[in-house]
XYZ file of C-alpha atoms in Angstrom:
618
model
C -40.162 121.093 -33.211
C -43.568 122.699 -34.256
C -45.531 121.586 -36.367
C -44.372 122.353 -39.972
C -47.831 122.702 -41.443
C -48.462 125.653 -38.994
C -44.515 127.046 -40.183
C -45.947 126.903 -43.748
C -48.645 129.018 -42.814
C -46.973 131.364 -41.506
C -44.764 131.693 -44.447
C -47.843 131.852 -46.188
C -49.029 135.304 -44.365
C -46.010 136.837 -44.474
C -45.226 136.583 -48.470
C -49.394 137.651 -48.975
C -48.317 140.637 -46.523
C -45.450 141.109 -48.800
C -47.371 141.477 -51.972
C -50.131 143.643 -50.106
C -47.335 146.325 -49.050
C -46.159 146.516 -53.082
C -42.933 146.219 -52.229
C -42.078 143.380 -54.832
C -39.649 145.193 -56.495
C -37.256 146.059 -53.741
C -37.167 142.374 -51.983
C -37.536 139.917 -54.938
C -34.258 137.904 -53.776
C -35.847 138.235 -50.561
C -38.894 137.471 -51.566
C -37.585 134.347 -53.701
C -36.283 132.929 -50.772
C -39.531 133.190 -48.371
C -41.265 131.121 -51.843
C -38.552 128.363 -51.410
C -39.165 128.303 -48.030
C -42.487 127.983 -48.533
C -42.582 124.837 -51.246
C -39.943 122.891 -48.986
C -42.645 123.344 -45.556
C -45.080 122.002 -48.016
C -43.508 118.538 -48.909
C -43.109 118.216 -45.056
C -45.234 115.486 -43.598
C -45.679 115.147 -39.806
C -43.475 112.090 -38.883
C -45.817 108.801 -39.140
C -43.474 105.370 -38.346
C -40.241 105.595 -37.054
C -37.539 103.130 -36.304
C -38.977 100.736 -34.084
C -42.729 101.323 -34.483
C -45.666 98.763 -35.545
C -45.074 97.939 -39.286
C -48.833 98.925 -40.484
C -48.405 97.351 -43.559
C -48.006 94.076 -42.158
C -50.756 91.821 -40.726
C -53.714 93.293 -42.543
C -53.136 96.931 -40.520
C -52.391 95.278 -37.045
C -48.952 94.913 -37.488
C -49.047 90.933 -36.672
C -49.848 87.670 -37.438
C -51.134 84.913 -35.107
C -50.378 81.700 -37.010
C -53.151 79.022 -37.011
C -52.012 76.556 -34.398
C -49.917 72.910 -35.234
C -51.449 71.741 -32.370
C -52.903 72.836 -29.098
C -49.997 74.257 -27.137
C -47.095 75.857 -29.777
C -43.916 76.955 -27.751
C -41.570 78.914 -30.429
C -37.772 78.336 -30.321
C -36.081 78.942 -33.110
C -36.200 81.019 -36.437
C -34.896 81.326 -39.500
C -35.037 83.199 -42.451
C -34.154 81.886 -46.177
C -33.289 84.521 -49.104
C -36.282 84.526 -50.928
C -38.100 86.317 -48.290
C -39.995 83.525 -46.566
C -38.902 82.375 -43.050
C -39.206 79.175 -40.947
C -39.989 79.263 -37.314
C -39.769 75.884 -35.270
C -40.390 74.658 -31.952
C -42.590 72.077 -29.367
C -46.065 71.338 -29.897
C -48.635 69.362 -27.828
C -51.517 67.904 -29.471
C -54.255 65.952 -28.461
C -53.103 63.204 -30.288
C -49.212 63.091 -29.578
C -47.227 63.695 -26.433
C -44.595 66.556 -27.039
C -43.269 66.879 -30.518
C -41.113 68.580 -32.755
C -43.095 71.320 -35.009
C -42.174 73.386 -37.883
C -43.897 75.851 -40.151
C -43.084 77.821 -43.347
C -44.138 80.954 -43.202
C -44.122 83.489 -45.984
C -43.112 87.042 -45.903
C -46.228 88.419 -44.853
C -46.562 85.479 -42.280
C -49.487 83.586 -44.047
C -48.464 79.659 -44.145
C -46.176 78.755 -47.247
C -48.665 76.296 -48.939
C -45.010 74.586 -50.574
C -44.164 72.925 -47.339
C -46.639 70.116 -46.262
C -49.169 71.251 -47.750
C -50.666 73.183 -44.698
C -47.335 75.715 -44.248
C -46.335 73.162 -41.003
C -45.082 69.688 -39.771
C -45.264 67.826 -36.814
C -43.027 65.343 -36.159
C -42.653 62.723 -32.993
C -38.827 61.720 -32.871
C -38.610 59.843 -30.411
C -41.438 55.966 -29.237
C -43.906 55.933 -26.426
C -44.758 59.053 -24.410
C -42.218 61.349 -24.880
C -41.102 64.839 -24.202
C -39.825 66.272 -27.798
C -38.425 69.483 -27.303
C -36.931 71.115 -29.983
C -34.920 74.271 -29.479
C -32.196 75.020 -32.284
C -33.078 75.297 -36.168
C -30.478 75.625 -38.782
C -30.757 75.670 -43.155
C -28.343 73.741 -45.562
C -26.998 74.860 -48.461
C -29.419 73.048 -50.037
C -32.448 74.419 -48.485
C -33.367 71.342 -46.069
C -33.680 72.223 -42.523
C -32.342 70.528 -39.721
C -34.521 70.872 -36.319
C -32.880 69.379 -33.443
C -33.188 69.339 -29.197
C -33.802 66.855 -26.869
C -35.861 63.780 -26.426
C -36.889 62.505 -23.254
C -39.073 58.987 -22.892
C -36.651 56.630 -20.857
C -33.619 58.557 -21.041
C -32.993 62.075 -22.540
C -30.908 62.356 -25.490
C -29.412 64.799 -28.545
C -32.302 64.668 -31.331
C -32.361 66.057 -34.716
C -34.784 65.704 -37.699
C -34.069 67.161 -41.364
C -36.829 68.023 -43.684
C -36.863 68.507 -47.100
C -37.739 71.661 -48.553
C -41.113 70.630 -48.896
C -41.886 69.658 -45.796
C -41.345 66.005 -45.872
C -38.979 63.941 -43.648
C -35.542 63.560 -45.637
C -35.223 59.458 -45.351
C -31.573 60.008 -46.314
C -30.829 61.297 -42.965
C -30.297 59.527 -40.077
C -33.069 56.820 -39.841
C -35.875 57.836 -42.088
C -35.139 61.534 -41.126
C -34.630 61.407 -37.614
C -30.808 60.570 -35.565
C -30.864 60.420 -31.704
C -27.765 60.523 -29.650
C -26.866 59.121 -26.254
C -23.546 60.672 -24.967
C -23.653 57.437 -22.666
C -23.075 58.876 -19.374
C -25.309 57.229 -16.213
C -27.213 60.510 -15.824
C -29.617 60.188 -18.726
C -29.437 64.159 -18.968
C -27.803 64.543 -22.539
C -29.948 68.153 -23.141
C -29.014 69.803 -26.930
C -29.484 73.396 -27.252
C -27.729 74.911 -30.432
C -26.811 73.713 -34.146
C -24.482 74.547 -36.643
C -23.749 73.646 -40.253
C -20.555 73.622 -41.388
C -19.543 75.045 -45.099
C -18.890 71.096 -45.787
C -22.168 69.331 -44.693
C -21.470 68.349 -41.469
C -23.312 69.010 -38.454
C -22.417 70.391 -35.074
C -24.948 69.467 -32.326
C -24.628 71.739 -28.797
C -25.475 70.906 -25.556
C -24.703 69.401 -22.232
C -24.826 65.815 -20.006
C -23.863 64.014 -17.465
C -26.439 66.085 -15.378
C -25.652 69.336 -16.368
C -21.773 69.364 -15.768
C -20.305 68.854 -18.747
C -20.503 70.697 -22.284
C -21.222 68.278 -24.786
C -20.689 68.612 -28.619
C -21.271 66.312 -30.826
C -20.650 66.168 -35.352
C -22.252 64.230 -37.796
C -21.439 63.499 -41.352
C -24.204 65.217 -44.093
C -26.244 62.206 -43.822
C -26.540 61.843 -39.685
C -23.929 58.936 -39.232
C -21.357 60.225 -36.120
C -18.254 61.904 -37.931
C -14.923 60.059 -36.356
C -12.450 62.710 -37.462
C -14.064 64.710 -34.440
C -12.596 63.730 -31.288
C -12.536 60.026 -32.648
C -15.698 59.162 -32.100
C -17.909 62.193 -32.977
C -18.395 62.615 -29.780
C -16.455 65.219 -27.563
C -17.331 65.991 -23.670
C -15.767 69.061 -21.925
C -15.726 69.366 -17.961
C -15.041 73.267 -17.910
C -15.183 73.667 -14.007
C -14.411 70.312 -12.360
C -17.176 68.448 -10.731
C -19.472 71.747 -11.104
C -22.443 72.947 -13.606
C -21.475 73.227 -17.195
C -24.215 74.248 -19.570
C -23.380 75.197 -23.005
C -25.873 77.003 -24.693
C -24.582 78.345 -28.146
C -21.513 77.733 -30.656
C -20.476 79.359 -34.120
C -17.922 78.380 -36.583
C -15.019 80.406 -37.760
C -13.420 80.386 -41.297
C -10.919 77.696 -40.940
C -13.080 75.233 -39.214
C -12.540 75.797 -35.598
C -15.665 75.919 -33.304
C -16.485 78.549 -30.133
C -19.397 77.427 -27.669
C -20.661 79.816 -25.344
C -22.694 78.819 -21.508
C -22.592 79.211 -18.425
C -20.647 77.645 -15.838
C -21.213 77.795 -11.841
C -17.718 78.479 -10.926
C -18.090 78.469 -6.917
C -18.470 75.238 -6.140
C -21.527 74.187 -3.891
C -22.949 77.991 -4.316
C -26.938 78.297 -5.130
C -27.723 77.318 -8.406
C -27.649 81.130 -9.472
C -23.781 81.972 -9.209
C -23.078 81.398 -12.576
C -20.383 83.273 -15.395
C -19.890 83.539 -19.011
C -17.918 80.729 -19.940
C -16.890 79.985 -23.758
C -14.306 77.123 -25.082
C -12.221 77.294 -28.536
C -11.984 73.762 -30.101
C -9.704 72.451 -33.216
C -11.308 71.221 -36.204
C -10.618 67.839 -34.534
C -12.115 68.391 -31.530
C -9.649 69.337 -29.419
C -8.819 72.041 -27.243
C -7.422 75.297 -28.887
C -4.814 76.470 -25.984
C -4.127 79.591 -28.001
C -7.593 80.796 -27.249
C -7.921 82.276 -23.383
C -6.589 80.078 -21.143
C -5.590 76.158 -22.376
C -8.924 77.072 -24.384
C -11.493 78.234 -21.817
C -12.564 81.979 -21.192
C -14.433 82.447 -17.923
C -15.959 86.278 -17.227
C -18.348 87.131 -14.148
C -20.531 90.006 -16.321
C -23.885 90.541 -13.090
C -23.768 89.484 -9.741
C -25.899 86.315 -10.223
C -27.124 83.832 -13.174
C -24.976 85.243 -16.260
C -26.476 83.172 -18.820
C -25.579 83.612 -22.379
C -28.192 82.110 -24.985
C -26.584 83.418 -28.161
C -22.677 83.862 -29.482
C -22.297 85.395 -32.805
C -19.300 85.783 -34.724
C -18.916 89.203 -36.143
C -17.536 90.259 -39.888
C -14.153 91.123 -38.380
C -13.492 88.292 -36.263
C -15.021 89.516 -32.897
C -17.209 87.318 -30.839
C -20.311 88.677 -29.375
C -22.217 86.807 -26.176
C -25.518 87.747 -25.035
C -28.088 86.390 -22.801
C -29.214 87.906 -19.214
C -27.764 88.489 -15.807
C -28.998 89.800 -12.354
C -27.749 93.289 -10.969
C -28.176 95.425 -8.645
C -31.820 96.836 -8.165
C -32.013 101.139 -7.470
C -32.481 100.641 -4.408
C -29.871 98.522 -3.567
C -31.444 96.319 -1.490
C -32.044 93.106 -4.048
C -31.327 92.257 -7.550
C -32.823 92.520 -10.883
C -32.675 90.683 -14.053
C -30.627 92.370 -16.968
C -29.861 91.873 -20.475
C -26.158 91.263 -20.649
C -23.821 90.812 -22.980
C -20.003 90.375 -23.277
C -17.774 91.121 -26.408
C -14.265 89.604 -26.855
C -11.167 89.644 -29.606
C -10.953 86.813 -31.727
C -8.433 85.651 -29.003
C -10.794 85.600 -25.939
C -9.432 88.709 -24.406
C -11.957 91.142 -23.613
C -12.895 94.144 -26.480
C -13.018 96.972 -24.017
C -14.036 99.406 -26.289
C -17.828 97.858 -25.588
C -19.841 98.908 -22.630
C -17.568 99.084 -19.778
C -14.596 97.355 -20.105
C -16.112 94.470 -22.963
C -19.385 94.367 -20.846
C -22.839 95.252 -21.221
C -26.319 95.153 -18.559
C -29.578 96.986 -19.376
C -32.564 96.724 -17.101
C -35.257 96.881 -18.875
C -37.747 96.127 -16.016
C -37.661 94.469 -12.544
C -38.019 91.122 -14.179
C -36.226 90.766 -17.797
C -36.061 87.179 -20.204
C -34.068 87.552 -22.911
C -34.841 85.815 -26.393
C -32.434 86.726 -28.795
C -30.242 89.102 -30.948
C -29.350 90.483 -34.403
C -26.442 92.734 -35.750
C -26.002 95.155 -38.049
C -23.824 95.580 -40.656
C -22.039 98.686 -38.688
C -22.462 96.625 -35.259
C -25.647 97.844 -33.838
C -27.495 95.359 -31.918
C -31.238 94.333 -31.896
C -32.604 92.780 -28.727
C -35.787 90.479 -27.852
C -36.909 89.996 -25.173
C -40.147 89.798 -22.553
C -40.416 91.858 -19.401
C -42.573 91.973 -16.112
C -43.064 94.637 -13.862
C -45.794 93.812 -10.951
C -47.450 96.111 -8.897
C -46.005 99.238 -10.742
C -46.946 101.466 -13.822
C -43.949 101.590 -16.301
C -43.410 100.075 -20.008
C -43.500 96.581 -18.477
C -46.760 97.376 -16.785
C -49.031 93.946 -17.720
C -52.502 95.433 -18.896
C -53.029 91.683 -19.098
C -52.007 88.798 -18.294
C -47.945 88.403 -17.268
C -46.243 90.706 -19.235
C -44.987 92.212 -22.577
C -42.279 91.882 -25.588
C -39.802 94.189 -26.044
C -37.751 95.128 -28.430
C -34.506 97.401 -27.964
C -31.487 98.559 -30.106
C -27.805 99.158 -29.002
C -25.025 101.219 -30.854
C -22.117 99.594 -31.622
C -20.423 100.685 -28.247
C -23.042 99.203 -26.533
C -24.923 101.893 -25.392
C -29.081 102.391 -25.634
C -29.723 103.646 -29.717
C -32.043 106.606 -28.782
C -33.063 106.834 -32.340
C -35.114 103.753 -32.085
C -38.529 103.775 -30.450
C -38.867 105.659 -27.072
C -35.159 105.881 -25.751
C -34.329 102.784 -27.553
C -36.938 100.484 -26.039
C -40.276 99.609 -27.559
C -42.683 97.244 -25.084
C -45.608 95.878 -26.481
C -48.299 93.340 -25.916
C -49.312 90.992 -29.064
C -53.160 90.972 -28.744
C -54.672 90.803 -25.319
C -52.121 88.499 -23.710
C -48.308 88.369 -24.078
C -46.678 86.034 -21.808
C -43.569 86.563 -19.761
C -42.599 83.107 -19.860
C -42.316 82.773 -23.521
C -38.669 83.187 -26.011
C -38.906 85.799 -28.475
C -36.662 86.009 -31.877
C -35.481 88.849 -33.591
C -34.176 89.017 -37.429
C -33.270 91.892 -39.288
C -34.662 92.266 -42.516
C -32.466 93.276 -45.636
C -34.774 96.493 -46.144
C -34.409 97.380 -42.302
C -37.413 96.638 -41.027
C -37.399 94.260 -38.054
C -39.411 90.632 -37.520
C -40.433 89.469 -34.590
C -41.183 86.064 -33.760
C -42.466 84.218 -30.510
C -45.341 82.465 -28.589
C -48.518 84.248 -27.603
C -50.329 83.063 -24.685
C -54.258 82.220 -24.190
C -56.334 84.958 -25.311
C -54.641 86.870 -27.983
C -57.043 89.224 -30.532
C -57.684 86.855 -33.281
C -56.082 83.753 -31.628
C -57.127 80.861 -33.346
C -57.104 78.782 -30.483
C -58.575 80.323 -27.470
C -57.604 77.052 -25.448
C -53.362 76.802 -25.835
C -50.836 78.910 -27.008
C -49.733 80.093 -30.622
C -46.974 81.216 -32.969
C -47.341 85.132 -33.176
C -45.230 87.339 -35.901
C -45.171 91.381 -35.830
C -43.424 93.248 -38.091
C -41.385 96.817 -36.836
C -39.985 100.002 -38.934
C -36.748 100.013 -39.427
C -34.423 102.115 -41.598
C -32.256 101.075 -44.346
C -28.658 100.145 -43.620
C -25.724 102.381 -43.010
C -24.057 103.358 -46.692
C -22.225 99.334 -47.611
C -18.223 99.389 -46.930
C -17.586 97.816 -49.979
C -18.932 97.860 -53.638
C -18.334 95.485 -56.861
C -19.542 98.476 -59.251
C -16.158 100.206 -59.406
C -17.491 102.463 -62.408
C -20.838 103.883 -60.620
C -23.657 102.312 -63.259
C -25.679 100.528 -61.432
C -24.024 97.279 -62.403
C -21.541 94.644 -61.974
C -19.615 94.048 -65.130
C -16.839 91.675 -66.284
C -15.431 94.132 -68.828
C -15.599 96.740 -66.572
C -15.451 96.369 -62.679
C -14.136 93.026 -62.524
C -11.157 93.753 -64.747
C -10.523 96.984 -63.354
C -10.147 94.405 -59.763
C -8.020 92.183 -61.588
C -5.658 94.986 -63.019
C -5.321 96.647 -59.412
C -4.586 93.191 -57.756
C -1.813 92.352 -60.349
C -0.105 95.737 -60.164
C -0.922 97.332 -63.229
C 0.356 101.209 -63.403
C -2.085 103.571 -63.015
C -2.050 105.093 -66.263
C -2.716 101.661 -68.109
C -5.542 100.180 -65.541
C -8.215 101.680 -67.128
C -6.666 101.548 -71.017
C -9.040 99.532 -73.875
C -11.762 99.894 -71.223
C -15.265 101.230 -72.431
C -17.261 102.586 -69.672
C -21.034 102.668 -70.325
C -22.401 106.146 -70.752
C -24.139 105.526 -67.073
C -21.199 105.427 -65.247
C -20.287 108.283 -63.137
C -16.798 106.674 -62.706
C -15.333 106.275 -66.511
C -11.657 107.116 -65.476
C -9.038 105.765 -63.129
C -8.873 109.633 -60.918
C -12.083 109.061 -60.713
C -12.457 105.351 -59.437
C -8.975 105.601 -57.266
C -10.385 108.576 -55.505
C -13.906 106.698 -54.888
C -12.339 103.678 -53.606
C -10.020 105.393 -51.430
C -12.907 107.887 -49.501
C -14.286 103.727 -48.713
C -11.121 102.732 -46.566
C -8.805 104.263 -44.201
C -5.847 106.374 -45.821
C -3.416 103.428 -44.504
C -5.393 100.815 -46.066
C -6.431 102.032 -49.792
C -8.724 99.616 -51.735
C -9.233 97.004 -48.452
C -12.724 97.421 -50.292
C -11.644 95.141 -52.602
C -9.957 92.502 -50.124
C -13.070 89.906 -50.032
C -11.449 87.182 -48.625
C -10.331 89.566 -45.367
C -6.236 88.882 -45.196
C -5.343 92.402 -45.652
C -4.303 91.788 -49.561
C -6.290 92.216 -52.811
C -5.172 89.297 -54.901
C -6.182 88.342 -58.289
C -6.389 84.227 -57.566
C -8.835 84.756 -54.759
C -10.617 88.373 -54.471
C -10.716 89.441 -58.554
C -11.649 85.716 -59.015
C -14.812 86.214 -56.596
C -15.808 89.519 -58.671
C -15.140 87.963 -61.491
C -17.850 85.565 -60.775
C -20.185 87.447 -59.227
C -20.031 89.518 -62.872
C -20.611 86.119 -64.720
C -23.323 86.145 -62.583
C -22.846 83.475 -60.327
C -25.029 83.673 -56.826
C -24.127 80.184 -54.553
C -21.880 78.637 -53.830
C -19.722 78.302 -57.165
C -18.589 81.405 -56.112
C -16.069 80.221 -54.182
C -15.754 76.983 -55.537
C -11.791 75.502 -56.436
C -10.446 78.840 -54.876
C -7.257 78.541 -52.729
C -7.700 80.924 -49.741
C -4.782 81.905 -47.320
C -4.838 80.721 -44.305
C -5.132 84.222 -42.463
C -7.979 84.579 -44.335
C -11.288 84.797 -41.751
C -13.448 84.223 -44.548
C -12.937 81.068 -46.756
C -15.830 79.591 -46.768
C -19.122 80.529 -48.684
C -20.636 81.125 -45.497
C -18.353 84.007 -44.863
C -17.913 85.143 -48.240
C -21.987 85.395 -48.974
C -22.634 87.246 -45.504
C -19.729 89.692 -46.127
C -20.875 90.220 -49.863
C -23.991 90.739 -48.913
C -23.908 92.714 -45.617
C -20.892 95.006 -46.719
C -20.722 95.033 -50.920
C -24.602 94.975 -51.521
C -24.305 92.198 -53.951
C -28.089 90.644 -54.105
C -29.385 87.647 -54.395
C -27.033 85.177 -52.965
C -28.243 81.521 -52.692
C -27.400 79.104 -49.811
């Protein structure tokens, strides 16, 4: 496109031409429309940031942050943002006083340290006696703000660990024992190795991982204050053996509305094959524990997705029930002659079947370079994807060209289908070094702001611009344009002012979910003189253009069982218009049991991801 400042100019000459020739009077439409022309070029800017470029604003002008260290050596694992803006970022530190230990730091929205939490913004924590390996990979929030940091401990066996903190900082001495719960699975291999965490909507605790050297996915529950919950699989306890006598290494898990639980690793399904020939493998359980059969086959979903090491690192649970699995792969190189690392990424139906209206038939790889790690994902509201990663290219100018050092971050965006999002940096990849030294090696994280914009978490390596600590490594933040999200699917301001009224919007829902004829829904009702909707033609035709023709007001089905009913979905707006924001929200409601979202969990994401309803509390 050229450049619209050089456009305007020629505008410019051609009206002053115009005017010379004294021909006014015979072309003033025409001459009307070259002046319009003109004042639009004029508010044109050049095109500064665009989706997927350094945030400016962020960092003092750099775009980053490189956080002072915990300790000498800061490996980043996990974040996690809370509402308010600031986020929490947690991991394995190595000081000169302590062997490996668990570390965590508040960070707030610009990335400086939140002064709130310990004082210093971070907390270091040594879980388990004696010379230990700490390594903490999985962080989770409660409803009530703690956090819970958990991995594995290793002095003279390895074991489940997990550690909650009070919002402050300090260790929460009503958890566990004074703040800290280890967990032996009790097999002879010593291996028990944890690697995700959930939180239920009740309290309770769901710790991820695998034992019994690596063959066997292992999950275990706890009660809100660390104590091993019996009601799951009778001891708290339960132990999986997906491929008999083979490698079994679950790696991520997410709940679903009614309680049951879906982990996600990687099992070698050849047996006595190199330790590379691995497939997606993800298992349904029960509340209880147990296997749910109805899910793939007697509860286990095996798919091959590259022709070596499918690993997937992250399973999310989409807003309508879909499961999405992501991690990396290897795949054929160009040439053909060897293999390459991939991103990778598998979606299903909420039964385990594969959704093959993603990638090619449910399956996703994208080589971003010879040599890929992934780190993790986010998704949109409409189901576009945000990956992090780092890359390595040796020997070869191309985006994952090292300048320095072994490597760069990357950041790249999917559509919905699956495919590369043009629209976002340079054909929907953006590699970049953080200071002078980004290591390969390192995770990355990935969140998606609420304005659009994109953070960035992970280790930086020796070396970095401004690294505090030229002798280890550090947590490094960047911050990346984004765009605001797609136009929401739902909205609680029926009437179109701006707000969310009880005397309006809420009993307009109530009146629609009990039936009310048309004519009377909207009689005794005084709209304020803002709204743009103050009659029912008006609001039936504006929540109708929201759903599909077959489907009129599913806007207004919250709870997502295909009804709008007044006990459950007006009673949520009703709320919401009382001005309720947690979790009383949902409190004493009855939900169906088709319902995918009946717990506040659910309800808060979908309120705020698809109705724009701000503000929401854990």
């Amino acid at each position: 496109m050229s450049d619209p400042r050089a456009v305007a100019t020629t505008v410019a000459s051609a009206v002053i031409d115009l005017l010379e020739q004294d021909v006014i009077e015979h072309r003033t439409a025409q001459l009307a429309r070259w002046f319009a022309c003109l004042s639009l070029l004029l508010m044109i800017r050049p095109a500064s940031a665009l989706p997927g470029d350094l945030d400016l604003t962020y960092g003092g002008g750099t775009g980053a942050v490189f956080a002072a260290p915990v300790a000498v050596y800061d490996t980043l694992s996990a974040t996690v943002r809370r509402s308010d803006g600031r986020f929490l970022v947690g991991g394995y530190c190595n000081s000169a006083s302590l062997s490996r230990a668990f570390c965590l730091s508040s960070r707030n929205a610009d990335g400086s340290p939140d002064a709130s939490f310990n004082g210093t913004g971070s907390a270091l924590t040594q879980v388990a006696t004696g010379f230990t390996s700490d390594t903490a990979l999985a962080l989770a929030l409660q409803a009530d703000g703690k956090a819970l940091l958990a991995g594995w401990c290793d002095s003279s066996s390895r074991d489940f660990c997990v550690v909650r903190y009070n919002t402050n900082g300090t260790l929460d001495t009503t958890f566990g024992d004074a703040g800290k719960r280890l967990l032996d699975f009790g097999n002879s291999n010593n291996s028990d190795t944890l690697t995700a965490l959930v939180v239920q909507g009740d309290g309770r605790i769901v710790l991820i991982g695998f034992c019994n050297g690596q063959s066997t996915f292992c999950i275990a529950r706890l009660t809100g204050n660390g104590q091993l919950d019996s009601t799951w699989g009778g001891t708290g306890l339960v132990a999986t053996d997906i491929v008999a006598n083979d490698l079994d290494l679950a790696q991520a898990g997410t709940l679903l509305p009614d309680g049951r639980l879906v982990i996600a690793g990687f099992c070698r399904t050849t047996p006595g094959s190199p330790f590379t020939a691995y497939d997606f493998c993800l298992t349904r359980y029960l509340a209880n524990g147990t296997l749910d059969t109805t899910f793939g086959t007697a509860g286990i979903v095996i798919t091959p997705v590259g022709t070596e090491w499918d690993q997937p690192h992250t399973l999310k649970r989409l807003p309508d029930g879909r499961l999405l699995a992501a991690g990396q792969c290897r795949v054929p190189d160009d040439a053909g002659t060897g293999l390459k690392d991939s991103f990778c990424a598998v979606r299903y139906q909420a039964n385990g079947a594969l959704d093959t209206t993603f990638g090619i038939g449910g399956k996703v790889t994208i080589s971003p370079a010879p040599e890929f790690r992934y780190g993790g994902i986010d998704v949109y509201a409409d189901g576009r994807i945000l990956v992090a990663g780092a890359c390595r290219h040796l020997n070869a100018t191309s985006g994952c060209n090292a300048t320095f050092g072994a490597g760069k971050f990357l950041l790249m965006r999917l559509t919905a289908a699956g495919a590369l999002d043009t629209s976002f940096a340079t054909g929907g990849i953006n590699y970049f070094a953080l200071g002078r030294y980004s290591n390969y090696a390192y995770p990355a994280n990935v969140t998606l702001l609420p304005d659009g914009k994109v953070l960035f978490t992970a280790s930086c390596a020796v070396g970095a611009v401004g690294d505090p600590n030229p002798n280890g490594a550090v947590f490094c933040f960047a911050r990346f344009e984004g765009e605001p999200s797609p136009p929401v699917l739902c909205t609680l301001d029926l009437d179109g002012d701006g707000q969310v009224l009880a005397t309006t919007d809420a009993l307009l829902h109530l009146r629609i979910a009990l039936g009310v004829p048309d004519t009377a829904k909207t009689t005794g009702i005084t709209f304020p003189a803002s709204a743009t909707r103050n009659n029912w033609s008006a609001i039936d035709t504006y929540l109708r253009s929201l759903c599909a023709p077959a489907s009129p007001y599913c806007t207004l089905d919250i709870d997502g069982d295909g009804l709008n009913t007044a006990l459950t979905d007006a009673a949520i707006h009703l709320r919401i218009a009382a001005g309720l924001r947690d979790s009383r929200v949902v409190a004493g409601l009855n939900f169906p049991a088709n319902a995918p979202r009946r717990t506040w969990t659910d309800v808060r994401q979908y309120l705020a991801t698809q109705c724009g309803v701000t503000g929401l509390q854990n």
